[in-house]
GROMACS .gro file of C-alpha atoms in nm:
model
  298
    1ALA     CA    1  -2.589  -5.407  -5.412
    2ARG     CA    2  -2.910  -5.585  -5.533
    3LEU     CA    3  -3.062  -5.540  -5.202
    4ALA     CA    4  -2.978  -5.158  -5.200
    5ALA     CA    5  -3.169  -5.159  -5.548
    6GLU     CA    6  -3.488  -5.348  -5.414
    7CYS     CA    7  -3.532  -5.134  -5.098
    8ASP     CA    8  -3.402  -4.802  -5.250
    9CYS     CA    9  -3.157  -4.747  -4.964
   10PRO     CA   10  -2.789  -4.769  -4.895
   11VAL     CA   11  -2.656  -5.085  -4.750
   12VAL     CA   12  -2.321  -5.047  -4.589
   13ARG     CA   13  -2.075  -5.342  -4.666
   14LEU     CA   14  -1.904  -5.465  -4.370
   15ASP     CA   15  -1.690  -5.746  -4.499
   16GLY     CA   16  -1.402  -5.521  -4.573
   17GLY     CA   17  -1.287  -5.742  -4.841
   18GLY     CA   18  -1.168  -6.040  -4.626
   19LEU     CA   19  -0.939  -5.893  -4.365
   20ASP     CA   20  -0.666  -6.116  -4.235
   21SER     CA   21  -0.540  -5.997  -3.900
   22GLN     CA   22  -0.228  -6.209  -3.955
   23LEU     CA   23  -0.133  -6.009  -4.274
   24PRO     CA   24   0.008  -5.651  -4.271
   25PRO     CA   25  -0.252  -5.390  -4.436
   26PRO     CA   26  -0.153  -5.211  -4.735
   27ARG     CA   27   0.073  -4.910  -4.699
   28LEU     CA   28  -0.098  -4.597  -4.802
   29ILE     CA   29   0.107  -4.327  -5.014
   30LEU     CA   30  -0.090  -4.000  -5.035
   31VAL     CA   31   0.013  -3.778  -5.348
   32THR     CA   32  -0.103  -3.424  -5.329
   33ALA     CA   33   0.008  -3.062  -5.407
   34GLY     CA   34  -0.022  -2.719  -5.251
   35LYS     CA   35  -0.158  -2.591  -5.608
   36GLY     CA   36  -0.286  -2.740  -5.922
   37GLY     CA   37  -0.106  -2.768  -6.256
   38VAL     CA   38   0.212  -2.915  -6.105
   39GLY     CA   39   0.171  -3.284  -6.218
   40THR     CA   40   0.027  -3.449  -5.920
   41THR     CA   41  -0.181  -3.697  -6.107
   42THR     CA   42   0.122  -3.776  -6.359
   43VAL     CA   43   0.354  -3.849  -6.058
   44ALA     CA   44   0.101  -4.065  -5.879
   45MET     CA   45   0.005  -4.303  -6.184
   46ASN     CA   46   0.394  -4.336  -6.258
   47LEU     CA   47   0.453  -4.425  -5.900
   48ALA     CA   48   0.184  -4.668  -5.886
   49VAL     CA   49   0.294  -4.851  -6.203
   50THR     CA   50   0.666  -4.843  -6.091
   51LEU     CA   51   0.567  -5.009  -5.761
   52ALA     CA   52   0.364  -5.288  -5.967
   53GLN     CA   53   0.662  -5.334  -6.169
   54THR     CA   54   0.862  -5.428  -5.862
   55GLY     CA   55   0.611  -5.696  -5.785
   56ARG     CA   56   0.407  -5.517  -5.537
   57ARG     CA   57   0.045  -5.550  -5.583
   58THR     CA   58  -0.076  -5.173  -5.626
   59LEU     CA   59  -0.417  -5.003  -5.625
   60LEU     CA   60  -0.431  -4.661  -5.754
   61VAL     CA   61  -0.716  -4.441  -5.598
   62ASP     CA   62  -0.864  -4.151  -5.780
   63ALA     CA   63  -0.951  -3.975  -5.457
   64ASP     CA   64  -0.960  -3.575  -5.566
   65PRO     CA   65  -1.285  -3.453  -5.462
   66ALA     CA   66  -1.253  -3.175  -5.722
   67GLY     CA   67  -1.256  -3.420  -6.016
   68ALA     CA   68  -1.168  -3.749  -6.180
   69ASP     CA   69  -0.810  -3.668  -6.299
   70VAL     CA   70  -0.678  -4.042  -6.311
   71THR     CA   71  -1.007  -4.169  -6.453
   72ASN     CA   72  -0.978  -3.933  -6.739
   73ARG     CA   73  -0.603  -3.959  -6.813
   74LEU     CA   74  -0.635  -4.347  -6.835
   75GLY     CA   75  -0.924  -4.310  -7.059
   76LEU     CA   76  -1.154  -4.518  -6.797
   77LEU     CA   77  -1.520  -4.518  -6.830
   78PRO     CA   78  -1.642  -4.695  -6.504
   79ASP     CA   79  -1.986  -4.785  -6.431
   80HIS     CA   80  -1.913  -4.738  -6.067
   81ALA     CA   81  -1.665  -4.523  -5.874
   82VAL     CA   82  -1.531  -4.408  -5.528
   83SER     CA   83  -1.843  -4.220  -5.435
   84GLN     CA   84  -2.033  -4.531  -5.399
   85VAL     CA   85  -1.764  -4.665  -5.154
   86LEU     CA   86  -1.756  -4.369  -4.959
   87SER     CA   87  -2.144  -4.395  -4.932
   88GLY     CA   88  -2.138  -4.768  -4.844
   89TRP     CA   89  -2.302  -4.900  -5.169
   90ARG     CA   90  -2.007  -5.080  -5.271
   91THR     CA   91  -1.685  -5.221  -5.159
   92VAL     CA   92  -1.345  -5.112  -5.308
   93ARG     CA   93  -1.308  -5.481  -5.454
   94GLU     CA   94  -1.637  -5.451  -5.628
   95THR     CA   95  -1.555  -5.110  -5.775
   96TRP     CA   96  -1.169  -5.131  -5.882
   97LEU     CA   97  -1.094  -5.177  -6.259
   98GLU     CA   98  -0.769  -5.312  -6.400
   99GLY     CA   99  -0.537  -5.060  -6.532
  100PRO     CA  100  -0.224  -5.024  -6.735
  101GLY     CA  101   0.094  -5.184  -6.610
  102GLY     CA  102  -0.045  -5.434  -6.367
  103ILE     CA  103  -0.232  -5.174  -6.144
  104ARG     CA  104  -0.567  -5.170  -6.029
  105VAL     CA  105  -0.779  -4.841  -6.033
  106LEU     CA  106  -1.033  -4.708  -5.808
  107PRO     CA  107  -1.194  -4.467  -6.043
  108SER     CA  108  -1.357  -4.150  -5.941
  109ASP     CA  109  -1.664  -3.948  -6.076
  110TRP     CA  110  -1.741  -3.593  -6.170
  111ALA     CA  111  -1.689  -3.347  -5.874
  112GLU     CA  112  -2.062  -3.251  -5.855
  113GLU     CA  113  -2.150  -3.643  -5.821
  114GLN     CA  114  -1.933  -3.677  -5.527
  115GLN     CA  115  -1.947  -3.338  -5.287
  116GLU     CA  116  -2.168  -3.523  -5.037
  117ALA     CA  117  -1.992  -3.853  -5.010
  118TRP     CA  118  -1.676  -3.693  -4.874
  119SER     CA  119  -1.797  -3.663  -4.520
  120PRO     CA  120  -1.593  -3.788  -4.221
  121ALA     CA  121  -1.790  -4.103  -4.210
  122GLY     CA  122  -1.738  -4.147  -4.609
  123GLN     CA  123  -1.351  -4.096  -4.567
  124GLN     CA  124  -1.338  -4.333  -4.267
  125ARG     CA  125  -1.548  -4.597  -4.445
  126LEU     CA  126  -1.300  -4.562  -4.749
  127VAL     CA  127  -0.984  -4.604  -4.512
  128ASP     CA  128  -1.123  -4.903  -4.345
  129GLU     CA  129  -1.187  -5.051  -4.675
  130LEU     CA  130  -0.836  -4.998  -4.807
  131ARG     CA  131  -0.694  -5.117  -4.491
  132ALA     CA  132  -0.890  -5.440  -4.521
  133LEU     CA  133  -0.724  -5.535  -4.820
  134ALA     CA  134  -0.442  -5.716  -4.649
  135GLY     CA  135  -0.317  -5.989  -4.848
  136GLN     CA  136  -0.460  -5.875  -5.164
  137ILE     CA  137  -0.303  -5.517  -5.228
  138ASP     CA  138   0.050  -5.409  -5.094
  139TYR     CA  139   0.053  -5.042  -5.190
  140VAL     CA  140  -0.233  -4.795  -5.213
  141VAL     CA  141  -0.125  -4.479  -5.405
  142LEU     CA  142  -0.415  -4.187  -5.330
  143ASP     CA  143  -0.403  -3.927  -5.568
  144ILE     CA  144  -0.606  -3.640  -5.380
  145GLY     CA  145  -0.518  -3.351  -5.588
  146ARG     CA  146  -0.477  -3.010  -5.442
  147SER     CA  147  -0.455  -2.987  -5.079
  148PRO     CA  148  -0.594  -2.899  -4.817
  149HIS     CA  149  -0.945  -3.001  -4.891
  150PRO     CA  150  -1.186  -3.068  -4.613
  151GLY     CA  151  -1.266  -3.400  -4.792
  152THR     CA  152  -0.952  -3.552  -4.737
  153ARG     CA  153  -0.800  -3.465  -4.400
  154MET     CA  154  -0.876  -3.810  -4.265
  155LEU     CA  155  -0.685  -3.937  -4.553
  156TRP     CA  156  -0.375  -3.727  -4.446
  157ARG     CA  157  -0.373  -3.863  -4.105
  158SER     CA  158  -0.427  -4.222  -4.226
  159ALA     CA  159  -0.146  -4.242  -4.469
  160ASP     CA  160   0.177  -4.389  -4.415
  161LEU     CA  161   0.364  -4.117  -4.598
  162ALA     CA  162   0.266  -3.802  -4.787
  163LEU     CA  163   0.428  -3.698  -5.123
  164LEU     CA  164   0.403  -3.333  -5.187
  165VAL     CA  165   0.436  -3.250  -5.565
  166SER     CA  166   0.570  -2.914  -5.650
  167THR     CA  167   0.762  -2.701  -5.917
  168PRO     CA  168   1.044  -2.459  -5.814
  169ASP     CA  169   0.841  -2.196  -5.884
  170VAL     CA  170   0.816  -1.959  -5.575
  171VAL     CA  171   0.442  -1.944  -5.567
  172ALA     CA  172   0.413  -2.337  -5.599
  173VAL     CA  173   0.694  -2.366  -5.313
  174MET     CA  174   0.482  -2.116  -5.086
  175ASP     CA  175   0.165  -2.298  -5.161
  176THR     CA  176   0.328  -2.641  -5.076
  177TYR     CA  177   0.441  -2.487  -4.752
  178ALA     CA  178   0.097  -2.372  -4.678
  179ALA     CA  179  -0.038  -2.724  -4.736
  180ILE     CA  180   0.206  -2.878  -4.516
  181LYS     CA  181   0.144  -2.613  -4.222
  182LEU     CA  182  -0.249  -2.683  -4.250
  183CYS     CA  183  -0.234  -3.050  -4.297
  184CYS     CA  184   0.025  -3.161  -4.063
  185ALA     CA  185  -0.115  -2.995  -3.750
  186ASP     CA  186  -0.210  -3.341  -3.614
  187ASP     CA  187   0.025  -3.523  -3.403
  188ALA     CA  188  -0.052  -3.842  -3.646
  189ALA     CA  189   0.058  -3.655  -3.944
  190PRO     CA  190   0.255  -3.861  -4.176
  191ALA     CA  191   0.620  -3.805  -4.288
  192VAL     CA  192   0.637  -3.535  -4.574
  193TRP     CA  193   0.833  -3.623  -4.878
  194THR     CA  194   0.876  -3.370  -5.164
  195CYS     CA  195   0.905  -3.428  -5.555
  196PHE     CA  196   0.994  -3.115  -5.757
  197ASN     CA  197   0.861  -3.152  -6.117
  198GLN     CA  198   0.967  -2.955  -6.444
  199ILE     CA  199   1.283  -2.867  -6.319
  200PRO     CA  200   1.495  -2.681  -6.561
  201GLY     CA  201   1.817  -2.805  -6.389
  202GLY     CA  202   1.954  -2.944  -6.069
  203ALA     CA  203   2.034  -2.612  -5.912
  204ALA     CA  204   1.669  -2.515  -5.908
  205ALA     CA  205   1.550  -2.818  -5.741
  206ASP     CA  206   1.834  -2.790  -5.475
  207ASP     CA  207   1.741  -2.423  -5.400
  208ALA     CA  208   1.340  -2.494  -5.386
  209PHE     CA  209   1.418  -2.796  -5.134
  210ALA     CA  210   1.670  -2.606  -4.910
  211ARG     CA  211   1.397  -2.302  -4.887
  212LEU     CA  212   1.093  -2.539  -4.806
  213SER     CA  213   1.294  -2.774  -4.570
  214THR     CA  214   1.446  -2.466  -4.380
  215ALA     CA  215   1.102  -2.327  -4.341
  216CYS     CA  216   0.935  -2.644  -4.233
  217LEU     CA  217   1.224  -2.717  -3.979
  218ARG     CA  218   1.250  -2.381  -3.844
  219PHE     CA  219   0.869  -2.286  -3.791
  220LEU     CA  220   0.698  -2.608  -3.786
  221ALA     CA  221   0.977  -2.835  -3.626
  222LEU     CA  222   0.917  -3.060  -3.914
  223GLU     CA  223   1.180  -3.255  -4.078
  224ILE     CA  224   1.070  -3.307  -4.456
  225HIS     CA  225   1.244  -3.562  -4.707
  226ARG     CA  226   1.335  -3.551  -5.059
  227ALA     CA  227   1.215  -3.821  -5.276
  228GLY     CA  228   1.322  -3.697  -5.626
  229ASP     CA  229   1.333  -3.421  -5.879
  230LEU     CA  230   1.175  -3.451  -6.221
  231PRO     CA  231   1.312  -3.300  -6.544
  232THR     CA  232   1.100  -3.075  -6.774
  233VAL     CA  233   0.974  -3.317  -7.033
  234PRO     CA  234   0.637  -3.311  -7.213
  235ALA     CA  235   0.540  -3.667  -7.069
  236LEU     CA  236   0.571  -3.532  -6.709
  237ALA     CA  237   0.366  -3.201  -6.786
  238PRO     CA  238   0.000  -3.203  -6.647
  239GLY     CA  239  -0.218  -3.386  -6.904
  240GLY     CA  240   0.090  -3.564  -7.051
  241GLY     CA  241  -0.067  -3.905  -7.136
  242PRO     CA  242  -0.030  -4.235  -7.020
  243PRO     CA  243   0.229  -4.351  -6.754
  244LEU     CA  244   0.563  -4.253  -6.879
  245VAL     CA  245   0.729  -4.575  -6.719
  246LEU     CA  246   0.554  -4.805  -6.956
  247GLY     CA  247   0.710  -4.661  -7.259
  248ASP     CA  248   1.042  -4.523  -7.393
  249ARG     CA  249   0.942  -4.163  -7.451
  250ALA     CA  250   1.196  -4.019  -7.186
  251PRO     CA  251   1.445  -4.294  -7.053
  252ALA     CA  252   1.611  -4.057  -6.806
  253ALA     CA  253   1.301  -3.929  -6.651
  254ALA     CA  254   1.167  -4.285  -6.626
  255GLU     CA  255   1.472  -4.394  -6.448
  256THR     CA  256   1.425  -4.097  -6.192
  257LEU     CA  257   1.082  -4.215  -6.136
  258LYS     CA  258   1.171  -4.559  -6.049
  259GLN     CA  259   1.442  -4.438  -5.807
  260LEU     CA  260   1.185  -4.217  -5.643
  261ALA     CA  261   0.940  -4.515  -5.602
  262SER     CA  262   1.247  -4.722  -5.463
  263ARG     CA  263   1.298  -4.471  -5.190
  264LEU     CA  264   0.947  -4.411  -5.093
  265ARG     CA  265   0.900  -4.809  -5.094
  266GLN     CA  266   1.192  -4.828  -4.857
  267ALA     CA  267   1.087  -4.577  -4.636
  268CYS     CA  268   0.761  -4.777  -4.587
  269GLU     CA  269   0.906  -5.103  -4.555
  270GLU     CA  270   1.159  -4.999  -4.317
  271GLY     CA  271   0.890  -4.814  -4.098
  272LEU     CA  272   1.018  -4.466  -4.163
  273GLY     CA  273   0.687  -4.352  -4.306
  274ARG     CA  274   0.508  -4.216  -4.016
  275GLU     CA  275   0.637  -3.903  -3.869
  276GLN     CA  276   0.812  -3.920  -3.506
  277PRO     CA  277   0.620  -3.776  -3.217
  278PRO     CA  278   0.650  -3.395  -3.234
  279LYS     CA  279   0.915  -3.222  -3.028
  280PRO     CA  280   0.824  -3.044  -2.710
  281GLY     CA  281   0.704  -2.701  -2.805
  282ARG     CA  282   0.639  -2.784  -3.167
  283PRO     CA  283   0.396  -2.514  -3.292
  284HIS     CA  284   0.034  -2.604  -3.403
  285ALA     CA  285   0.066  -2.603  -3.808
  286SER     CA  286  -0.249  -2.365  -3.809
  287ARG     CA  287  -0.053  -2.099  -3.621
  288PRO     CA  288   0.024  -1.808  -3.837
  289ALA     CA  289   0.393  -1.837  -3.959
  290ALA     CA  290   0.456  -1.529  -4.160
  291ALA     CA  291   0.822  -1.568  -4.100
  292GLY     CA  292   0.811  -1.904  -4.252
  293ASP     CA  293   0.654  -1.773  -4.560
  294ALA     CA  294   0.927  -1.489  -4.599
  295CYS     CA  295   1.180  -1.767  -4.571
  296LEU     CA  296   1.086  -1.919  -4.878
  297GLN     CA  297   1.146  -1.622  -5.097
  298PRO     CA  298   1.445  -1.692  -5.296
   0.00000   0.00000   0.00000
């Protein structure tokens, strides 16, 4: 960093934080949604803290190119942010901050300050840095905000699994299907898990998952998995404050979040995160599937 300041040019750090090839790299869990306002950041924060509470060393990355949601929600005022990692000015270890509940946080900056940083080369540098945290971090939770976004396509391909957050609202479910259809075009796409938030009752979640699962299996030949469903409580709404699992504001919801984290952790640790090779004749995810959209209607 000092050399960069003296010569007024970026210096790419290549040490990767001390990669030990004998240790497994951190598991990368992508948290995203097809539309905004469904609680993606809320779920990401609580998932990260819950993983840390089970003894897993966890890094929460504020990786939404459109804004600094995690950074704002946790009240962080960082001197450095993810854009400098993307640009090669700093390493992840030089940039992360200590967060609540024992997590570490890689903060973000305002959208206009990081637009150019989310290049393919920048994304690859971030992924390499995260994978190089073997022996120091067990799980990385990436809050990438709304998908699809050109700045996060490589993160999709690199993740061990993707958690899609939605509400049971028809439009939200259709937007979730559209995100899956566009982002799972690559054979290397991660397994897709869902979390339905702001559920008024169990039947609503059952119906929403059934519609989404049927459309994905029938028109994309993709099996999706159900991680858990969260009730309608103020602490789980967008902007609902600090991680719910750190307090006693909604014990039932906190227990559901812990069960959700346990399912995802088990999937990663049993090697069930990555999707199996596509079946012969699996349609390309960018192929129009109007029938699939119609299938999502209640």
